[in-house]
mmCIF file of C-alpha atoms and ligand atoms in Angstrom:
data_model
loop_
_atom_site.group_PDB
_atom_site.id
_atom_site.type_symbol
_atom_site.label_atom_id
_atom_site.label_comp_id
_atom_site.label_asym_id
_atom_site.label_seq_id
_atom_site.Cartn_x
_atom_site.Cartn_y
_atom_site.Cartn_z
ATOM 1 C CA MET A 1 79.750 20.997 -46.059
ATOM 2 C CA THR A 2 79.584 18.564 -43.362
ATOM 3 C CA VAL A 3 77.870 18.670 -40.026
ATOM 4 C CA GLY A 4 77.179 16.610 -37.175
ATOM 5 C CA ARG A 5 76.543 12.822 -37.253
ATOM 6 C CA GLY A 6 78.491 13.070 -40.666
ATOM 7 C CA VAL A 7 75.651 13.928 -42.848
ATOM 8 C CA THR A 8 76.053 16.204 -45.835
ATOM 9 C CA LYS A 9 74.494 19.666 -45.340
ATOM 10 C CA ARG A 10 72.228 21.250 -47.878
ATOM 11 C CA PRO A 11 74.312 23.081 -50.329
ATOM 12 C CA GLY A 12 73.290 26.978 -49.876
ATOM 13 C CA MET A 13 72.227 26.770 -46.471
ATOM 14 C CA THR A 14 74.982 28.444 -44.556
ATOM 15 C CA ASP A 15 75.294 28.377 -40.689
ATOM 16 C CA ALA A 16 74.668 31.980 -40.631
ATOM 17 C CA SER A 17 71.099 31.934 -42.374
ATOM 18 C CA ASN A 18 70.467 28.603 -40.298
ATOM 19 C CA SER A 19 70.932 30.444 -37.095
ATOM 20 C CA LEU A 20 68.829 33.600 -38.366
ATOM 21 C CA LEU A 21 66.072 30.968 -38.879
ATOM 22 C CA GLN A 22 66.639 29.574 -35.476
ATOM 23 C CA ALA A 23 66.248 32.953 -34.006
ATOM 24 C CA SER A 24 63.006 33.291 -35.882
ATOM 25 C CA ARG A 25 61.263 30.660 -34.288
ATOM 26 C CA SER A 26 60.534 33.130 -31.350
ATOM 27 C CA ALA A 27 58.537 35.188 -34.263
ATOM 28 C CA VAL A 28 56.130 32.416 -34.579
ATOM 29 C CA LEU A 29 52.928 32.302 -32.533
ATOM 30 C CA PRO A 30 53.453 29.069 -30.481
ATOM 31 C CA THR A 31 50.193 27.392 -31.449
ATOM 32 C CA TYR A 32 52.048 24.074 -32.036
ATOM 33 C CA ALA A 33 54.346 22.124 -30.014
ATOM 34 C CA ARG A 34 56.442 21.439 -33.006
ATOM 35 C CA ALA A 35 59.452 19.072 -33.103
ATOM 36 C CA ASP A 36 62.751 20.386 -33.462
ATOM 37 C CA VAL A 37 63.068 19.471 -37.214
ATOM 38 C CA THR A 38 63.047 21.692 -40.229
ATOM 39 C CA ILE A 39 61.514 19.817 -43.351
ATOM 40 C CA VAL A 40 63.050 21.216 -46.656
ATOM 41 C CA ARG A 41 62.151 18.619 -49.123
ATOM 42 C CA GLY A 42 59.781 15.755 -49.928
ATOM 43 C CA GLU A 43 59.649 12.964 -52.718
ATOM 44 C CA GLY A 44 57.125 10.090 -52.630
ATOM 45 C CA CYS A 45 56.642 8.755 -49.177
ATOM 46 C CA ARG A 46 60.125 10.433 -47.914
ATOM 47 C CA VAL A 47 60.786 13.945 -46.469
ATOM 48 C CA TRP A 48 64.305 15.326 -45.888
ATOM 49 C CA ASP A 49 65.306 17.869 -43.207
ATOM 50 C CA ASP A 50 67.776 20.771 -43.362
ATOM 51 C CA GLU A 51 70.590 18.313 -42.338
ATOM 52 C CA SER A 52 69.784 15.923 -45.159
ATOM 53 C CA ARG A 53 68.329 13.355 -42.571
ATOM 54 C CA SER A 54 65.556 11.216 -44.574
ATOM 55 C CA TYR A 55 62.186 10.242 -42.937
ATOM 56 C CA LEU A 56 59.354 7.876 -43.891
ATOM 57 C CA ASP A 57 56.400 10.134 -43.694
ATOM 58 C CA PHE A 58 53.697 8.288 -41.975
ATOM 59 C CA GLY A 59 51.771 11.373 -40.911
ATOM 60 C CA GLY A 60 51.430 12.547 -44.590
ATOM 61 C CA GLY A 61 51.221 16.207 -43.434
ATOM 62 C CA ILE A 62 48.463 15.283 -41.338
ATOM 63 C CA ALA A 63 46.504 13.275 -44.067
ATOM 64 C CA VAL A 64 46.985 15.777 -46.672
ATOM 65 C CA VAL A 65 49.639 14.298 -48.885
ATOM 66 C CA GLY A 66 47.537 11.455 -50.097
ATOM 67 C CA LEU A 67 49.589 10.933 -53.267
ATOM 68 C CA GLY A 68 52.945 11.237 -51.939
ATOM 69 C CA HIS A 69 55.187 14.304 -52.125
ATOM 70 C CA ARG A 70 55.921 15.820 -55.651
ATOM 71 C CA HIS A 71 53.362 13.413 -57.167
ATOM 72 C CA PRO A 72 54.035 14.048 -60.907
ATOM 73 C CA ALA A 73 50.478 14.545 -62.165
ATOM 74 C CA VAL A 74 49.417 16.910 -59.385
ATOM 75 C CA THR A 75 52.764 18.927 -59.525
ATOM 76 C CA GLU A 76 52.475 19.114 -63.474
ATOM 77 C CA ALA A 77 48.817 20.243 -63.039
ATOM 78 C CA ALA A 78 49.792 23.093 -60.318
ATOM 79 C CA HIS A 79 52.723 24.107 -62.434
ATOM 80 C CA ALA A 80 50.768 24.149 -65.955
ATOM 81 C CA GLN A 81 48.189 26.564 -63.814
ATOM 82 C CA LEU A 82 50.734 28.620 -62.185
ATOM 83 C CA ASP A 83 51.981 29.576 -65.889
ATOM 84 C CA ARG A 84 48.343 30.517 -66.963
ATOM 85 C CA LEU A 85 46.664 32.170 -64.123
ATOM 86 C CA TRP A 86 46.979 32.278 -60.235
ATOM 87 C CA HIS A 87 43.735 34.193 -59.479
ATOM 88 C CA ALA A 88 40.672 35.854 -60.787
ATOM 89 C CA SER A 89 38.354 36.174 -57.990
ATOM 90 C CA ASN A 90 35.017 34.530 -57.628
ATOM 91 C CA LEU A 91 33.170 37.424 -59.710
ATOM 92 C CA TYR A 92 34.045 35.272 -62.691
ATOM 93 C CA TRP A 93 34.224 31.671 -63.757
ATOM 94 C CA THR A 94 37.552 29.851 -63.855
ATOM 95 C CA GLU A 95 38.259 26.459 -65.838
ATOM 96 C CA PRO A 96 39.739 24.514 -62.822
ATOM 97 C CA MET A 97 37.195 25.545 -60.265
ATOM 98 C CA LEU A 98 34.486 24.240 -63.008
ATOM 99 C CA ARG A 99 36.164 21.025 -63.624
ATOM 100 C CA LEU A 100 36.779 20.113 -60.006
ATOM 101 C CA ALA A 101 33.216 20.855 -59.328
ATOM 102 C CA GLY A 102 32.236 18.578 -61.931
ATOM 103 C CA LEU A 103 34.422 15.925 -60.744
ATOM 104 C CA LEU A 104 33.356 16.036 -57.327
ATOM 105 C CA SER A 105 29.705 16.244 -58.252
ATOM 106 C CA GLU A 106 30.051 13.084 -60.403
ATOM 107 C CA ARG A 107 31.942 11.146 -57.422
ATOM 108 C CA ILE A 108 28.901 12.109 -55.068
ATOM 109 C CA GLY A 109 26.180 11.268 -57.565
ATOM 110 C CA GLY A 110 24.906 14.927 -57.961
ATOM 111 C CA ALA A 111 25.694 17.915 -55.616
ATOM 112 C CA GLN A 112 26.698 21.480 -56.030
ATOM 113 C CA ALA A 113 30.041 22.606 -54.588
ATOM 114 C CA PHE A 114 31.440 25.615 -52.557
ATOM 115 C CA PHE A 115 34.957 25.993 -52.541
ATOM 116 C CA CYS A 116 37.107 27.777 -49.589
ATOM 117 C CA ASN A 117 40.488 26.951 -47.978
ATOM 118 C CA SER A 118 40.229 24.629 -45.255
ATOM 119 C CA GLY A 119 38.373 22.187 -43.289
ATOM 120 C CA ALA A 120 37.157 24.305 -40.858
ATOM 121 C CA GLU A 121 36.210 26.752 -43.577
ATOM 122 C CA ALA A 122 34.144 24.035 -45.152
ATOM 123 C CA ASN A 123 32.619 22.974 -41.995
ATOM 124 C CA GLU A 124 31.557 26.592 -41.134
ATOM 125 C CA ALA A 125 30.007 26.649 -44.838
ATOM 126 C CA ALA A 126 28.026 23.344 -44.058
ATOM 127 C CA LEU A 127 26.857 24.734 -40.882
ATOM 128 C CA LYS A 128 25.459 27.994 -42.469
ATOM 129 C CA VAL A 129 23.835 26.030 -45.019
ATOM 130 C CA ALA A 130 22.408 23.723 -42.623
ATOM 131 C CA ARG A 131 20.803 26.661 -40.948
ATOM 132 C CA LYS A 132 19.476 28.451 -43.949
ATOM 133 C CA ALA A 133 18.102 25.534 -45.736
ATOM 134 C CA THR A 134 16.363 24.340 -42.614
ATOM 135 C CA GLY A 135 15.528 27.557 -40.978
ATOM 136 C CA ARG A 136 16.662 25.964 -37.655
ATOM 137 C CA SER A 137 19.726 26.644 -35.615
ATOM 138 C CA ARG A 138 20.375 23.587 -32.996
ATOM 139 C CA ILE A 139 23.238 21.225 -34.050
ATOM 140 C CA VAL A 140 24.116 17.445 -32.718
ATOM 141 C CA ALA A 141 27.784 16.584 -32.882
ATOM 142 C CA LEU A 142 29.747 13.660 -31.345
ATOM 143 C CA GLU A 143 31.935 13.726 -28.385
ATOM 144 C CA GLY A 144 35.347 13.524 -29.255
ATOM 145 C CA GLY A 145 34.556 14.700 -32.864
ATOM 146 C CA PHE A 146 36.658 17.297 -34.393
ATOM 147 C CA HIS A 147 35.553 19.925 -37.000
ATOM 148 C CA GLY A 148 38.148 22.649 -36.873
ATOM 149 C CA ARG A 149 39.384 25.657 -34.843
ATOM 150 C CA THR A 150 37.102 28.611 -36.071
ATOM 151 C CA LEU A 151 34.347 29.621 -33.875
ATOM 152 C CA GLY A 152 31.654 27.634 -35.572
ATOM 153 C CA ALA A 153 33.586 24.608 -36.283
ATOM 154 C CA LEU A 154 35.142 24.645 -32.936
ATOM 155 C CA SER A 155 31.673 24.713 -31.276
ATOM 156 C CA ALA A 156 30.653 21.461 -32.858
ATOM 157 C CA THR A 157 34.033 19.941 -31.849
ATOM 158 C CA GLY A 158 33.279 17.446 -28.992
ATOM 159 C CA GLN A 159 36.623 18.189 -27.068
ATOM 160 C CA PRO A 160 35.995 20.549 -24.107
ATOM 161 C CA ALA A 161 39.919 21.083 -23.596
ATOM 162 C CA LYS A 162 39.798 22.900 -27.059
ATOM 163 C CA TRP A 163 37.248 25.311 -25.740
ATOM 164 C CA GLU A 164 38.912 26.830 -23.035
ATOM 165 C CA GLY A 165 39.355 30.384 -23.039
ATOM 166 C CA PHE A 166 37.329 30.777 -26.229
ATOM 167 C CA GLY A 167 33.691 31.174 -25.043
ATOM 168 C CA PRO A 168 30.898 31.743 -25.506
ATOM 169 C CA LEU A 169 30.674 29.462 -28.220
ATOM 170 C CA LEU A 170 27.569 28.948 -30.642
ATOM 171 C CA PRO A 171 24.592 28.092 -28.549
ATOM 172 C CA GLY A 172 22.290 24.880 -29.262
ATOM 173 C CA VAL A 173 25.025 22.404 -29.917
ATOM 174 C CA SER A 174 24.553 18.988 -28.214
ATOM 175 C CA PHE A 175 26.806 16.247 -27.909
ATOM 176 C CA ALA A 176 26.226 12.252 -28.497
ATOM 177 C CA ARG A 177 28.483 9.487 -27.573
ATOM 178 C CA PRO A 178 30.046 8.041 -30.757
ATOM 179 C CA ASN A 179 28.360 4.440 -31.623
ATOM 180 C CA ASP A 180 25.524 5.018 -28.815
ATOM 181 C CA VAL A 181 21.927 5.425 -30.625
ATOM 182 C CA GLU A 182 20.506 6.130 -27.300
ATOM 183 C CA SER A 183 22.619 9.021 -26.621
ATOM 184 C CA LEU A 184 22.146 10.264 -30.164
ATOM 185 C CA GLU A 185 18.392 10.260 -29.591
ATOM 186 C CA ALA A 186 18.828 11.993 -25.989
ATOM 187 C CA ALA A 187 20.963 14.700 -27.689
ATOM 188 C CA VAL A 188 18.570 15.078 -30.564
ATOM 189 C CA SER A 189 15.307 15.442 -28.203
ATOM 190 C CA PRO A 190 15.519 18.373 -26.113
ATOM 191 C CA GLY A 191 13.638 21.548 -27.066
ATOM 192 C CA GLY A 192 14.403 23.723 -30.187
ATOM 193 C CA GLU A 193 14.445 22.075 -33.713
ATOM 194 C CA LEU A 194 17.434 20.246 -35.195
ATOM 195 C CA ALA A 195 19.185 22.062 -38.174
ATOM 196 C CA ALA A 196 21.967 19.235 -38.589
ATOM 197 C CA ILE A 197 23.591 15.997 -37.223
ATOM 198 C CA ILE A 198 27.590 16.448 -37.915
ATOM 199 C CA VAL A 199 29.568 13.331 -37.860
ATOM 200 C CA GLU A 200 33.063 12.036 -38.979
ATOM 201 C CA PRO A 201 32.979 8.674 -40.413
ATOM 202 C CA VAL A 202 36.023 7.839 -38.371
ATOM 203 C CA LEU A 203 36.827 10.196 -35.675
ATOM 204 C CA GLY A 204 40.058 11.227 -36.584
ATOM 205 C CA GLU A 205 41.514 13.674 -33.970
ATOM 206 C CA GLY A 206 39.533 12.132 -31.351
ATOM 207 C CA GLY A 207 41.288 8.771 -31.393
ATOM 208 C CA VAL A 208 40.868 7.076 -34.805
ATOM 209 C CA LEU A 209 37.182 5.761 -33.703
ATOM 210 C CA PRO A 210 35.323 4.177 -36.874
ATOM 211 C CA LEU A 211 31.748 4.707 -36.670
ATOM 212 C CA GLU A 212 29.669 1.607 -36.869
ATOM 213 C CA GLU A 213 27.323 0.967 -39.955
ATOM 214 C CA GLY A 214 24.282 0.854 -37.464
ATOM 215 C CA PHE A 215 24.938 3.867 -35.582
ATOM 216 C CA ALA A 216 25.524 5.774 -38.863
ATOM 217 C CA ARG A 217 22.244 4.512 -40.444
ATOM 218 C CA ALA A 218 20.419 5.484 -37.165
ATOM 219 C CA ALA A 219 21.986 8.912 -37.408
ATOM 220 C CA ALA A 220 20.782 9.281 -41.065
ATOM 221 C CA GLU A 221 17.315 7.821 -40.227
ATOM 222 C CA ILE A 222 16.887 10.153 -36.887
ATOM 223 C CA ALA A 223 17.936 13.276 -39.091
ATOM 224 C CA ARG A 224 15.324 12.545 -41.991
ATOM 225 C CA GLU A 225 12.542 11.812 -39.139
ATOM 226 C CA VAL A 226 13.080 15.245 -37.522
ATOM 227 C CA GLY A 227 13.814 17.057 -40.750
ATOM 228 C CA ALA A 228 17.492 17.807 -40.021
ATOM 229 C CA LEU A 229 20.355 17.440 -42.427
ATOM 230 C CA LEU A 230 23.096 14.894 -42.224
ATOM 231 C CA LEU A 231 26.528 16.575 -42.618
ATOM 232 C CA VAL A 232 29.351 14.071 -42.847
ATOM 233 C CA ASP A 233 32.707 15.701 -42.411
ATOM 234 C CA GLU A 234 35.026 13.818 -44.657
ATOM 235 C CA VAL A 235 37.929 16.223 -44.117
ATOM 236 C CA GLN A 236 40.268 13.420 -42.927
ATOM 237 C CA SER A 237 38.499 10.424 -44.014
ATOM 238 C CA GLY A 238 37.717 11.258 -47.550
ATOM 239 C CA LEU A 239 39.603 11.220 -50.936
ATOM 240 C CA GLY A 240 40.330 7.446 -50.445
ATOM 241 C CA ARG A 241 41.991 7.564 -47.144
ATOM 242 C CA THR A 242 39.891 4.563 -45.826
ATOM 243 C CA GLY A 243 39.551 2.627 -49.027
ATOM 244 C CA THR A 244 36.625 4.245 -50.801
ATOM 245 C CA PHE A 245 36.484 7.597 -52.230
ATOM 246 C CA PHE A 246 34.215 9.001 -49.365
ATOM 247 C CA ALA A 247 34.420 7.108 -46.220
ATOM 248 C CA TYR A 248 30.515 7.081 -45.763
ATOM 249 C CA GLU A 249 30.125 4.745 -48.850
ATOM 250 C CA GLN A 250 31.199 2.092 -46.201
ATOM 251 C CA LEU A 251 28.328 3.013 -43.901
ATOM 252 C CA GLY A 252 25.301 2.673 -46.079
ATOM 253 C CA ILE A 253 24.447 6.329 -45.865
ATOM 254 C CA GLU A 254 23.507 9.396 -48.032
ATOM 255 C CA PRO A 255 24.269 12.487 -46.610
ATOM 256 C CA ASP A 256 23.134 16.004 -47.082
ATOM 257 C CA LEU A 257 26.145 17.839 -46.874
ATOM 258 C CA VAL A 258 29.692 16.482 -47.289
ATOM 259 C CA THR A 259 32.920 18.326 -46.414
ATOM 260 C CA LEU A 260 36.498 17.819 -47.635
ATOM 261 C CA ALA A 261 39.965 19.585 -47.150
ATOM 262 C CA LYS A 262 43.075 17.708 -46.142
ATOM 263 C CA GLY A 263 43.963 15.645 -49.039
ATOM 264 C CA LEU A 264 42.056 17.433 -51.752
ATOM 265 C CA ALA A 265 45.030 19.334 -53.501
ATOM 266 C CA ASN A 266 47.763 17.029 -51.814
ATOM 267 C CA GLY A 267 49.147 19.707 -49.981
ATOM 268 C CA LEU A 268 47.942 23.225 -51.539
ATOM 269 C CA PRO A 269 45.084 24.824 -49.298
ATOM 270 C CA ILE A 270 41.615 23.985 -50.270
ATOM 271 C CA GLY A 271 38.445 23.113 -48.671
ATOM 272 C CA ALA A 272 35.144 21.996 -50.192
ATOM 273 C CA LEU A 273 31.503 21.865 -49.311
ATOM 274 C CA LEU A 274 29.298 19.526 -51.428
ATOM 275 C CA ALA A 275 25.495 19.966 -51.007
ATOM 276 C CA ARG A 276 23.020 17.832 -52.425
ATOM 277 C CA GLU A 277 20.330 19.148 -54.684
ATOM 278 C CA GLY A 278 17.340 20.532 -52.863
ATOM 279 C CA VAL A 279 19.719 21.539 -49.950
ATOM 280 C CA ALA A 280 21.703 23.484 -52.045
ATOM 281 C CA GLY A 281 18.513 25.277 -53.420
ATOM 282 C CA ALA A 282 18.534 27.493 -50.288
ATOM 283 C CA ILE A 283 21.818 29.480 -50.996
ATOM 284 C CA GLY A 284 21.923 32.310 -53.659
ATOM 285 C CA PRO A 285 24.086 35.024 -54.563
ATOM 286 C CA GLY A 286 25.633 36.997 -51.549
ATOM 287 C CA ASP A 287 24.840 34.261 -48.873
ATOM 288 C CA HIS A 288 28.286 32.948 -48.208
ATOM 289 C CA GLY A 289 31.612 33.681 -49.987
ATOM 290 C CA SER A 290 35.490 33.326 -49.647
ATOM 291 C CA THR A 291 37.947 35.575 -51.727
ATOM 292 C CA PHE A 292 40.446 32.681 -52.280
ATOM 293 C CA GLY A 293 37.760 29.995 -52.522
ATOM 294 C CA GLY A 294 38.296 28.143 -55.643
ATOM 295 C CA ASN A 295 41.703 29.406 -56.447
ATOM 296 C CA PRO A 296 42.688 28.257 -59.778
ATOM 297 C CA VAL A 297 46.111 26.645 -58.866
ATOM 298 C CA ALA A 298 44.449 24.706 -55.852
ATOM 299 C CA CYS A 299 41.646 23.454 -58.069
ATOM 300 C CA ALA A 300 44.014 22.486 -60.776
ATOM 301 C CA ALA A 301 46.054 20.306 -58.404
ATOM 302 C CA ALA A 302 42.719 18.981 -56.920
ATOM 303 C CA CYS A 303 41.498 17.780 -60.316
ATOM 304 C CA ALA A 304 44.549 15.949 -60.587
ATOM 305 C CA VAL A 305 44.180 14.292 -57.207
ATOM 306 C CA VAL A 306 40.635 13.227 -57.892
ATOM 307 C CA GLU A 307 41.661 11.741 -61.192
ATOM 308 C CA ALA A 308 44.423 9.760 -59.580
ATOM 309 C CA ILE A 309 41.683 8.178 -57.153
ATOM 310 C CA ASP A 310 41.119 4.998 -59.124
ATOM 311 C CA GLU A 311 40.416 1.479 -58.317
ATOM 312 C CA ALA A 312 44.267 0.495 -58.133
ATOM 313 C CA LEU A 313 44.806 3.190 -55.662
ATOM 314 C CA LEU A 314 41.927 2.085 -53.426
ATOM 315 C CA GLU A 315 42.854 -1.451 -53.520
ATOM 316 C CA ASN A 316 46.460 -0.325 -52.412
ATOM 317 C CA VAL A 317 44.838 1.525 -49.633
ATOM 318 C CA ALA A 318 42.862 -1.736 -48.532
ATOM 319 C CA ALA A 319 46.005 -3.906 -48.957
ATOM 320 C CA ARG A 320 48.644 -1.799 -47.040
ATOM 321 C CA GLY A 321 45.971 -0.979 -44.723
ATOM 322 C CA ASP A 322 45.470 -4.663 -43.691
ATOM 323 C CA GLN A 323 49.226 -5.285 -43.916
ATOM 324 C CA LEU A 324 49.856 -2.512 -41.502
ATOM 325 C CA ALA A 325 46.957 -3.378 -39.086
ATOM 326 C CA HIS A 326 48.085 -7.115 -38.662
ATOM 327 C CA GLY A 327 51.816 -5.986 -38.293
ATOM 328 C CA LEU A 328 51.013 -3.599 -35.494
ATOM 329 C CA VAL A 329 48.842 -5.963 -33.337
ATOM 330 C CA GLU A 330 51.921 -8.068 -33.372
ATOM 331 C CA LEU A 331 54.125 -5.396 -31.827
ATOM 332 C CA PRO A 332 54.880 -5.143 -28.183
ATOM 333 C CA GLY A 333 52.932 -2.630 -26.281
ATOM 334 C CA VAL A 334 49.927 -2.465 -28.756
ATOM 335 C CA ARG A 335 46.767 -3.247 -27.006
ATOM 336 C CA GLU A 336 44.210 -2.632 -29.942
ATOM 337 C CA VAL A 337 44.391 -1.535 -33.613
ATOM 338 C CA ARG A 338 41.589 0.237 -35.060
ATOM 339 C CA GLY A 339 40.815 2.320 -38.131
ATOM 340 C CA ARG A 340 39.894 1.949 -41.472
ATOM 341 C CA GLY A 341 42.116 1.516 -44.804
ATOM 342 C CA LEU A 342 44.950 3.963 -43.957
ATOM 343 C CA LEU A 343 43.421 6.135 -41.151
ATOM 344 C CA LEU A 344 44.811 3.637 -38.589
ATOM 345 C CA ALA A 345 45.844 3.836 -34.951
ATOM 346 C CA ALA A 346 47.428 1.728 -32.319
ATOM 347 C CA LEU A 347 46.332 1.953 -28.794
ATOM 348 C CA LEU A 348 49.517 1.644 -27.040
ATOM 349 C CA ASP A 349 50.283 0.493 -23.316
ATOM 350 C CA ARG A 350 52.418 4.003 -22.959
ATOM 351 C CA ASP A 351 52.401 7.593 -23.839
ATOM 352 C CA ALA A 352 52.226 7.789 -27.721
ATOM 353 C CA GLY A 353 54.115 11.289 -27.562
ATOM 354 C CA GLY A 354 57.518 9.692 -26.344
ATOM 355 C CA VAL A 355 56.947 6.747 -29.069
ATOM 356 C CA VAL A 356 56.546 9.620 -31.905
ATOM 357 C CA ASP A 357 59.765 11.225 -30.939
ATOM 358 C CA GLU A 358 61.756 7.918 -30.873
ATOM 359 C CA CYS A 359 60.131 7.070 -34.156
ATOM 360 C CA ARG A 360 61.395 10.601 -35.706
ATOM 361 C CA ALA A 361 64.855 9.803 -34.250
ATOM 362 C CA HIS A 362 64.701 6.368 -36.060
ATOM 363 C CA GLY A 363 63.593 7.922 -39.380
ATOM 364 C CA LEU A 364 59.620 7.466 -39.144
ATOM 365 C CA LEU A 365 57.204 10.331 -38.729
ATOM 366 C CA VAL A 366 53.920 9.222 -37.095
ATOM 367 C CA LEU A 367 51.213 11.234 -35.160
ATOM 368 C CA THR A 368 49.238 10.688 -31.930
ATOM 369 C CA ALA A 369 45.245 11.145 -31.621
ATOM 370 C CA GLY A 370 45.198 11.171 -27.907
ATOM 371 C CA THR A 371 47.663 10.433 -24.935
ATOM 372 C CA ASP A 372 48.156 6.578 -25.770
ATOM 373 C CA VAL A 373 46.962 6.635 -29.373
ATOM 374 C CA LEU A 374 49.638 6.250 -32.124
ATOM 375 C CA ARG A 375 48.179 7.291 -35.562
ATOM 376 C CA LEU A 376 49.344 6.428 -38.993
ATOM 377 C CA LEU A 377 48.223 8.590 -41.946
ATOM 378 C CA PRO A 378 50.735 7.442 -44.697
ATOM 379 C CA PRO A 379 50.257 8.493 -48.377
ATOM 380 C CA LEU A 380 47.944 6.193 -50.012
ATOM 381 C CA VAL A 381 50.490 5.324 -52.432
ATOM 382 C CA ILE A 382 52.697 3.382 -49.944
ATOM 383 C CA THR A 383 54.581 0.141 -51.170
ATOM 384 C CA GLU A 384 54.502 -3.008 -49.297
ATOM 385 C CA ALA A 385 58.161 -2.602 -48.617
ATOM 386 C CA GLU A 386 57.497 0.926 -47.192
ATOM 387 C CA ALA A 387 54.831 -0.499 -44.828
ATOM 388 C CA ASP A 388 57.414 -3.300 -43.780
ATOM 389 C CA GLU A 389 59.973 -0.660 -43.209
ATOM 390 C CA ALA A 390 57.688 1.144 -41.032
ATOM 391 C CA LEU A 391 56.621 -1.817 -39.105
ATOM 392 C CA ALA A 392 60.163 -2.432 -38.524
ATOM 393 C CA ILE A 393 61.127 0.786 -37.060
ATOM 394 C CA LEU A 394 57.966 0.607 -34.840
ATOM 395 C CA SER A 395 59.125 -2.835 -33.647
ATOM 396 C CA GLU A 396 62.530 -1.475 -32.703
ATOM 397 C CA VAL A 397 61.067 1.561 -30.920
ATOM 398 C CA LEU A 398 58.302 -0.356 -28.765
ATOM 399 C CA ARG A 399 60.661 -3.157 -28.219
HETATM 400 C C1 PLP B 1 41.572 18.757 -39.736
HETATM 401 C C2 PLP B 1 40.138 18.516 -39.788
HETATM 402 C C3 PLP B 1 39.325 19.599 -39.829
HETATM 403 C C4 PLP B 1 39.929 21.166 -39.759
HETATM 404 O O1 PLP B 1 40.614 21.338 -40.789
HETATM 405 P P1 PLP B 1 41.573 22.620 -41.142
HETATM 406 O O2 PLP B 1 41.992 22.660 -42.479
HETATM 407 O O3 PLP B 1 42.650 22.511 -39.958
HETATM 408 O O4 PLP B 1 40.740 23.765 -40.854
HETATM 409 C C5 PLP B 1 38.093 19.531 -39.605
HETATM 410 N N1 PLP B 1 37.535 18.156 -39.701
HETATM 411 C C6 PLP B 1 38.288 17.202 -39.475
HETATM 412 C C7 PLP B 1 37.562 15.822 -39.578
HETATM 413 C C8 PLP B 1 39.852 17.210 -39.670
HETATM 414 O O5 PLP B 1 40.313 16.092 -39.478
#
């Protein structure tokens, strides 16, 4: 069946079922300003909509599909686990959860894992562990930082527009300016003892702003001096996205708590808190939990993801990141390029939202991170040709 623009419609999708789905849009709580596109299939770095148009996916499902859509090893691991066991609960051990805990602990050099289902949940767990381990409640976070939409994580999110209508938030959270050590010292100092300093190695939602090594080291030092924990939110920056397994590895720091989610299972929902020995000792049975946490299928997929993040992949991240950064600065309307690896942004001389829409019309999915910040989060497996293809489309759109 052929529809507008001469493209072939997906077999099996009738006009009637299509319009039923259109009508159901009003049955969805409008928490997102969705584009008028329905994605039905993905393969590698591309996705297809319900009218068979293809898009080069430089949003990666918001930093989730790190290995590309339907990555063979991850798909196979999930399929095999679906055929064995979907769920058993945390009253028992399951093999994929144990394997994943072992793999992540090894990558961080010794830690205990708590598994949940999202980045916000991982940060909630981290905030609770920080309170229990220190016996303190105050938190210092960064202006512009993002840690999730649940009430605790939202309270540590340094974007006041996201708080509107949801207060009162957690008391005792102070904010410091990123890469400003004086501001950090000021935020740490007022009365009451500090449980944790929470930072993203690269502020993702807050405009793709990398932390400077000097600032990160100062944060680690201040935390140690005042007896607080250093909590590094690697939900967006982790799993190879910046060219190392964890982005903090490039900052010369050793966090006490690390959170992961987005790319961990390449698209299945999962979050993880990694707590270094010593910190983890504060937590015992009954202190925290999650019914779905450690789901066998999500953990089996995550094991395949972690195993796929090897030197060759990290080298590709660095090479493609350089290629894109160099290409982007040459484009008209680009004032600055920043980020690390394949967590990249171009600061534009115009509204980024309009550019996102035009890119989509040209077959390229990209994101924003603020009004004039265009954000690129392609799969880590993109080829040189795919990066060139994206740059060509951007060049056409920004012309
Ligand atoms: C996306 C994100 C979160 C929240 O993750 P959800 O899975 O949406 O809850 C937390 N921290 C950072 C740095 C993120 O980018």
